[in-house]
Amino acid sequence: MSDLVLERVKLGFPWVTTDPFLFCVHHLDYYPEGNPKLGPKSSLAGRNLGQDFEGKDGWRMYHGESIPGFPAHPHRGFETVTIVRQGYIDHSDSLGATARFSTGDVQWLTAGAGIVHSEMFPLLSQEGPNTLELFQIWLNLPGADKLVEPHFSMLWNKDIPRYLERDDAGRTGEVTVVAGKFTSPDANQLEAPAPPPHSWASRTDSEVAIWIVVLEAGASVTLPAASEAAVRTLYLFSGTAASLSSPATPSARGELHASEGAVVRSDVQLRVTAADDGPVQCLLLQGRPIAEPVVQYGPFVMNTREQIQRAISDYQRTRYGGWPWSDEAPVHGVDRSCFARHADGRRETP
């Protein structure tokens, strides 16, 4: 350990996270060209369809049987933040909302009292590969907000701020600010689009931040300090290594290695520098802990076992509003245009 690194974790499936986050999954699938039905133009023989997580040939069907993805399934008591880096996702839910979003877009869904949704990965190109890369982050809700009305927001790529730092050699580091505020060394402040109204991230004192750091070989970027109460974790998911330092405390140093996460000091500026042998990409998750009991049963996250039992019985009784679609795994056609149609009929496009 170092003065900057407080704890280390190896990246698995899913990644280990700390309160207020429940977990993070990094999906990277090298899908082949698609067929006319938007599934893979490849044999599905030898795959455990419905539970295909092995990564055969570099890709997975997950719970999909003809199109990869996650057909209709319930959630209660937390939020999902889905960040697309490559590819397409088709969303449908029990409220009657639908969306298609793509590279750079983020969907932020408050499950609250309960929602059923599907997340399918249509393979729109029939001429070449359909690489899909995304993060799905589960962010907890405090007990007072676990039964709020479900809500989903789209954070379109064009609206998400990015900070660029370039050194004298022309090497660049970039920070994408998905959630929270980012203050650059020259005091320029970037603020992410607003999260859903009942999110823990919507509280000004929660210090929730979700940032993606992309560094060219040898490049650096300086991340602003938060308070000592915030927990900050940096995950190196692409590249070999990065060095960590603090401008205010030159003696405080550390390293981050490939496929590794590190809980780092949050109350100092953190300078992240990529190794000279290649580019580096990191995900930062930060927030003040909710500090409440967490009881999880699959897609239900509550504070007590009794609340979990109620979540299951409510789902069995109401299906959280039912499923208004004829298919458990709907997709939205061959047009690559992105859109969101909300439950109230409002439609938005990036």
CSV table of C-alpha atoms in Angstrom, one decimal, residues 34-183:
chain,number,residue,atom,x,y,z
A,34,GLY,CA,-25.8,-9.4,-37.5
A,35,ASN,CA,-28.6,-11.3,-39.2
A,36,PRO,CA,-31.8,-9.7,-40.5
A,37,LYS,CA,-33.4,-10.4,-37.1
A,38,LEU,CA,-30.6,-8.4,-35.3
A,39,GLY,CA,-29.1,-11.4,-33.7
A,40,PRO,CA,-25.6,-12.8,-34.5
A,41,LYS,CA,-25.0,-14.2,-38.0
A,42,SER,CA,-23.2,-17.2,-36.4
A,43,SER,CA,-24.2,-20.6,-35.1
A,44,LEU,CA,-25.5,-20.6,-31.6
A,45,ALA,CA,-24.7,-24.3,-31.2
A,46,GLY,CA,-22.8,-25.2,-28.0
A,47,ARG,CA,-24.1,-22.2,-26.1
A,48,ASN,CA,-26.2,-22.4,-22.9
A,49,LEU,CA,-28.9,-20.2,-24.3
A,50,GLY,CA,-30.7,-18.3,-21.6
A,51,GLN,CA,-27.6,-18.4,-19.4
A,52,ASP,CA,-24.7,-17.8,-21.8
A,53,PHE,CA,-21.9,-16.1,-19.9
A,54,GLU,CA,-18.9,-18.1,-20.9
A,55,GLY,CA,-17.6,-15.7,-23.6
A,56,LYS,CA,-17.3,-18.3,-26.4
A,57,ASP,CA,-15.7,-16.8,-29.5
A,58,GLY,CA,-15.3,-13.5,-27.6
A,59,TRP,CA,-19.0,-12.8,-27.0
A,60,ARG,CA,-22.0,-13.8,-24.9
A,61,MET,CA,-25.8,-14.1,-25.5
A,62,TYR,CA,-26.4,-13.5,-21.7
A,63,HIS,CA,-30.1,-14.3,-21.1
A,64,GLY,CA,-31.1,-13.7,-24.7
A,65,GLU,CA,-31.9,-16.6,-27.0
A,66,SER,CA,-31.9,-15.1,-30.5
A,67,ILE,CA,-30.6,-11.5,-29.7
A,68,PRO,CA,-28.0,-11.0,-27.0
A,69,GLY,CA,-29.0,-9.1,-23.8
A,70,PHE,CA,-31.3,-9.2,-20.8
A,71,PRO,CA,-35.0,-9.8,-21.5
A,72,ALA,CA,-37.7,-8.6,-19.1
A,73,HIS,CA,-36.6,-8.7,-15.5
A,74,PRO,CA,-37.5,-6.8,-12.3
A,75,HIS,CA,-35.7,-4.4,-10.0
A,76,ARG,CA,-36.6,-2.7,-6.7
A,77,GLY,CA,-34.7,-0.5,-4.2
A,78,PHE,CA,-31.7,0.8,-6.2
A,79,GLU,CA,-30.6,2.4,-9.5
A,80,THR,CA,-28.8,1.3,-12.6
A,81,VAL,CA,-26.5,3.6,-14.5
A,82,THR,CA,-25.7,2.2,-17.9
A,83,ILE,CA,-22.8,3.8,-19.8
A,84,VAL,CA,-22.4,2.8,-23.5
A,85,ARG,CA,-18.9,3.0,-24.9
A,86,GLN,CA,-19.5,1.1,-28.2
A,87,GLY,CA,-22.6,-0.5,-29.7
A,88,TYR,CA,-26.4,-0.1,-29.2
A,89,ILE,CA,-28.8,-0.9,-26.3
A,90,ASP,CA,-32.6,-1.2,-26.7
A,91,HIS,CA,-34.6,-0.4,-23.5
A,92,SER,CA,-38.2,-1.3,-22.8
A,93,ASP,CA,-40.0,-1.2,-19.5
A,94,SER,CA,-43.2,-1.9,-17.6
A,95,LEU,CA,-44.1,1.8,-17.5
A,96,GLY,CA,-44.4,1.8,-21.3
A,97,ALA,CA,-41.2,3.6,-22.0
A,98,THR,CA,-38.7,2.6,-24.7
A,99,ALA,CA,-35.3,3.9,-25.8
A,100,ARG,CA,-32.4,3.2,-28.1
A,101,PHE,CA,-29.0,4.6,-27.1
A,102,SER,CA,-25.5,4.2,-28.3
A,103,THR,CA,-21.8,5.3,-28.0
A,104,GLY,CA,-21.3,7.9,-25.3
A,105,ASP,CA,-24.9,7.8,-24.1
A,106,VAL,CA,-26.0,7.0,-20.5
A,107,GLN,CA,-29.2,5.7,-19.2
A,108,TRP,CA,-30.0,6.3,-15.5
A,109,LEU,CA,-32.9,4.3,-14.1
A,110,THR,CA,-34.3,4.6,-10.6
A,111,ALA,CA,-36.1,1.3,-10.0
A,112,GLY,CA,-37.5,2.6,-6.7
A,113,ALA,CA,-40.7,0.8,-5.7
A,114,GLY,CA,-40.4,-1.6,-8.7
A,115,ILE,CA,-39.9,-1.8,-12.4
A,116,VAL,CA,-39.5,-4.5,-15.0
A,117,HIS,CA,-37.3,-3.7,-17.9
A,118,SER,CA,-35.4,-5.4,-20.8
A,119,GLU,CA,-31.9,-4.4,-22.1
A,120,MET,CA,-31.2,-5.9,-25.5
A,121,PHE,CA,-28.2,-5.6,-27.7
A,122,PRO,CA,-29.3,-5.4,-31.3
A,123,LEU,CA,-26.6,-6.2,-33.9
A,124,LEU,CA,-27.4,-3.6,-36.5
A,125,SER,CA,-24.5,-4.1,-38.8
A,126,GLN,CA,-24.9,-7.0,-41.3
A,127,GLU,CA,-21.6,-6.1,-43.0
A,128,GLY,CA,-19.1,-6.1,-40.2
A,129,PRO,CA,-18.6,-6.7,-36.5
A,130,ASN,CA,-20.9,-5.3,-33.8
A,131,THR,CA,-18.6,-4.7,-30.8
A,132,LEU,CA,-20.5,-3.8,-27.7
A,133,GLU,CA,-18.8,-2.2,-24.6
A,134,LEU,CA,-20.7,-0.8,-21.6
A,135,PHE,CA,-20.6,-0.3,-17.9
A,136,GLN,CA,-23.6,-1.1,-15.7
A,137,ILE,CA,-23.3,0.4,-12.3
A,138,TRP,CA,-25.7,-0.4,-9.5
A,139,LEU,CA,-26.1,2.6,-7.1
A,140,ASN,CA,-28.0,2.1,-3.9
A,141,LEU,CA,-30.9,4.1,-2.6
A,142,PRO,CA,-31.3,5.1,1.0
A,143,GLY,CA,-34.1,3.5,2.9
A,144,ALA,CA,-36.3,6.6,2.7
A,145,ASP,CA,-36.2,6.5,-1.1
A,146,LYS,CA,-36.4,2.8,-1.8
A,147,LEU,CA,-40.1,2.9,-2.7
A,148,VAL,CA,-40.2,6.1,-4.7
A,149,GLU,CA,-41.8,6.1,-8.1
A,150,PRO,CA,-39.6,4.6,-10.8
A,151,HIS,CA,-37.9,7.1,-13.1
A,152,PHE,CA,-35.6,6.9,-16.1
A,153,SER,CA,-33.4,9.6,-17.6
A,154,MET,CA,-31.3,9.7,-20.7
A,155,LEU,CA,-28.0,11.5,-20.6
A,156,TRP,CA,-27.1,11.9,-24.2
A,157,ASN,CA,-23.5,11.9,-25.3
A,158,LYS,CA,-23.6,15.5,-26.6
A,159,ASP,CA,-24.7,16.8,-23.1
A,160,ILE,CA,-22.0,15.0,-21.0
A,161,PRO,CA,-19.0,17.3,-20.3
A,162,ARG,CA,-15.4,16.3,-20.9
A,163,TYR,CA,-12.2,17.8,-19.6
A,164,LEU,CA,-9.1,17.7,-21.7
A,165,GLU,CA,-5.6,18.1,-20.4
A,166,ARG,CA,-2.6,18.3,-22.8
A,167,ASP,CA,1.0,18.4,-21.8
A,168,ASP,CA,4.0,20.1,-23.5
A,169,ALA,CA,4.6,17.0,-25.6
A,170,GLY,CA,1.1,17.1,-26.9
A,171,ARG,CA,-0.1,14.0,-25.0
A,172,THR,CA,-3.7,14.2,-23.8
A,173,GLY,CA,-5.7,13.0,-20.9
A,174,GLU,CA,-9.5,13.2,-20.9
A,175,VAL,CA,-12.1,12.9,-18.2
A,176,THR,CA,-15.8,12.3,-19.1
A,177,VAL,CA,-18.0,13.6,-16.3
A,178,VAL,CA,-21.0,11.2,-16.1
A,179,ALA,CA,-22.0,12.2,-12.6
A,180,GLY,CA,-20.9,14.9,-10.2
A,181,LYS,CA,-18.8,18.0,-10.5
A,182,PHE,CA,-15.3,18.2,-11.8
A,183,THR,CA,-13.0,21.2,-11.0
